[in-house]
Amino acid sequence: MAQTEPLAPPTPKTGDSKGVNKLGAKLELSDAQKAQINPLLGAFIQQARAINADSSLSDSDRNTKLADLERSAQAQIELLLNRDQKVTFDKTLAQADA
């Protein structure tokens, strides 16, 4: 059986290019917007992984911290979007919550 190397977590500098590409296609992000959002998503992923790995947190505390982190990331992304992109972003979030 072949061993596979674990995926390295994205760094805040490089982010998650798959997430940016998927989001970019939906929102028609410019290259400049992608460059700004990429590190935000990378930092979000790292922080979410740290929260999930923190065994000292109760499930309730973990869920609260993750929800707060998600809201913060969404707010930071929205600051980088134009009006039309914000509408699409909000619709996408609403569909994900449904």
mmCIF file of C-alpha atoms in Angstrom:
data_model
loop_
_atom_site.group_PDB
_atom_site.id
_atom_site.type_symbol
_atom_site.label_atom_id
_atom_site.label_comp_id
_atom_site.label_asym_id
_atom_site.label_seq_id
_atom_site.Cartn_x
_atom_site.Cartn_y
_atom_site.Cartn_z
ATOM 1 C CA MET A 1 0.000 0.000 0.000
ATOM 2 C CA ALA A 2 1.474 3.353 -1.033
ATOM 3 C CA GLN A 3 1.814 6.038 1.574
ATOM 4 C CA THR A 4 0.478 9.432 0.791
ATOM 5 C CA GLU A 5 1.784 12.600 2.317
ATOM 6 C CA PRO A 6 -0.727 14.572 4.346
ATOM 7 C CA LEU A 7 -1.816 17.798 2.768
ATOM 8 C CA ALA A 8 -0.114 20.776 4.287
ATOM 9 C CA PRO A 9 -2.560 23.335 5.577
ATOM 10 C CA PRO A 10 -2.730 26.485 3.506
ATOM 11 C CA THR A 11 -0.803 29.379 4.905
ATOM 12 C CA PRO A 12 -2.320 32.816 5.332
ATOM 13 C CA LYS A 13 -0.079 33.916 2.491
ATOM 14 C CA THR A 14 -1.163 31.258 -0.010
ATOM 15 C CA GLY A 15 -4.677 30.517 1.198
ATOM 16 C CA ASP A 16 -6.861 27.911 -0.423
ATOM 17 C CA SER A 17 -6.740 28.369 -4.174
ATOM 18 C CA LYS A 18 -9.616 25.932 -4.757
ATOM 19 C CA GLY A 19 -11.854 27.977 -2.480
ATOM 20 C CA VAL A 20 -10.881 31.219 -4.159
ATOM 21 C CA ASN A 21 -11.358 29.732 -7.628
ATOM 22 C CA LYS A 22 -14.811 28.405 -6.750
ATOM 23 C CA LEU A 23 -15.811 31.668 -5.115
ATOM 24 C CA GLY A 24 -14.185 33.635 -7.929
ATOM 25 C CA ALA A 25 -16.216 31.886 -10.578
ATOM 26 C CA LYS A 26 -19.491 32.488 -8.756
ATOM 27 C CA LEU A 27 -18.785 36.115 -7.964
ATOM 28 C CA GLU A 28 -16.723 36.960 -11.026
ATOM 29 C CA LEU A 29 -13.875 38.177 -8.854
ATOM 30 C CA SER A 30 -11.088 40.221 -10.366
ATOM 31 C CA ASP A 31 -7.525 38.998 -10.012
ATOM 32 C CA ALA A 32 -6.953 41.744 -7.430
ATOM 33 C CA GLN A 33 -9.940 40.556 -5.383
ATOM 34 C CA LYS A 34 -8.733 36.961 -5.569
ATOM 35 C CA ALA A 35 -5.314 38.065 -4.355
ATOM 36 C CA GLN A 36 -6.939 39.787 -1.360
ATOM 37 C CA ILE A 37 -9.387 36.986 -0.535
ATOM 38 C CA ASN A 38 -6.894 34.130 -0.873
ATOM 39 C CA PRO A 39 -4.987 34.925 2.345
ATOM 40 C CA LEU A 40 -8.275 35.527 4.189
ATOM 41 C CA LEU A 41 -9.448 32.035 3.306
ATOM 42 C CA GLY A 42 -6.071 30.576 4.226
ATOM 43 C CA ALA A 43 -6.169 32.218 7.640
ATOM 44 C CA PHE A 44 -9.777 31.098 8.118
ATOM 45 C CA ILE A 45 -8.864 27.480 7.354
ATOM 46 C CA GLN A 46 -5.896 27.522 9.711
ATOM 47 C CA GLN A 47 -7.925 29.047 12.530
ATOM 48 C CA ALA A 48 -10.810 26.612 11.988
ATOM 49 C CA ARG A 49 -8.401 23.678 12.095
ATOM 50 C CA ALA A 50 -6.901 25.002 15.324
ATOM 51 C CA ILE A 51 -10.342 25.357 16.888
ATOM 52 C CA ASN A 52 -11.317 21.846 15.799
ATOM 53 C CA ALA A 53 -8.060 20.449 17.201
ATOM 54 C CA ASP A 54 -8.481 22.153 20.576
ATOM 55 C CA SER A 55 -9.560 19.293 22.812
ATOM 56 C CA SER A 56 -10.105 21.648 25.750
ATOM 57 C CA LEU A 57 -13.208 23.112 24.078
ATOM 58 C CA SER A 58 -16.673 21.713 24.647
ATOM 59 C CA ASP A 59 -18.734 21.020 21.540
ATOM 60 C CA SER A 60 -20.804 24.095 22.289
ATOM 61 C CA ASP A 61 -17.750 26.332 22.688
ATOM 62 C CA ARG A 62 -16.192 24.879 19.542
ATOM 63 C CA ASN A 63 -19.353 25.532 17.529
ATOM 64 C CA THR A 64 -19.602 29.082 18.878
ATOM 65 C CA LYS A 65 -15.975 29.843 18.028
ATOM 66 C CA LEU A 66 -16.355 28.371 14.534
ATOM 67 C CA ALA A 67 -19.532 30.367 13.910
ATOM 68 C CA ASP A 68 -17.834 33.574 15.077
ATOM 69 C CA LEU A 69 -14.835 32.848 12.864
ATOM 70 C CA GLU A 70 -17.089 32.206 9.877
ATOM 71 C CA ARG A 71 -19.018 35.449 10.397
ATOM 72 C CA SER A 72 -15.760 37.361 10.682
ATOM 73 C CA ALA A 73 -14.374 35.846 7.467
ATOM 74 C CA GLN A 74 -17.601 36.565 5.609
ATOM 75 C CA ALA A 75 -17.576 40.177 6.774
ATOM 76 C CA GLN A 76 -13.962 40.619 5.672
ATOM 77 C CA ILE A 77 -14.748 39.150 2.249
ATOM 78 C CA GLU A 78 -17.813 41.353 1.840
ATOM 79 C CA LEU A 79 -15.652 44.442 2.326
ATOM 80 C CA LEU A 80 -13.805 43.487 -0.860
ATOM 81 C CA LEU A 81 -16.897 42.957 -3.026
ATOM 82 C CA ASN A 82 -18.883 45.340 -5.185
ATOM 83 C CA ARG A 83 -22.657 45.656 -4.789
ATOM 84 C CA ASP A 84 -23.571 42.946 -7.319
ATOM 85 C CA GLN A 85 -21.008 40.552 -5.895
ATOM 86 C CA LYS A 86 -22.367 41.120 -2.376
ATOM 87 C CA VAL A 87 -25.874 40.179 -3.535
ATOM 88 C CA THR A 88 -24.566 36.958 -5.095
ATOM 89 C CA PHE A 89 -22.406 36.232 -2.046
ATOM 90 C CA ASP A 90 -25.359 36.712 0.314
ATOM 91 C CA LYS A 91 -27.544 34.427 -1.833
ATOM 92 C CA THR A 92 -24.814 31.794 -1.855
ATOM 93 C CA LEU A 93 -24.526 31.963 1.940
ATOM 94 C CA ALA A 94 -28.302 31.732 2.355
ATOM 95 C CA GLN A 95 -28.416 28.632 0.134
ATOM 96 C CA ALA A 96 -25.596 27.041 2.124
ATOM 97 C CA ASP A 97 -27.486 27.647 5.379
ATOM 98 C CA ALA A 98 -30.735 26.169 4.024
#
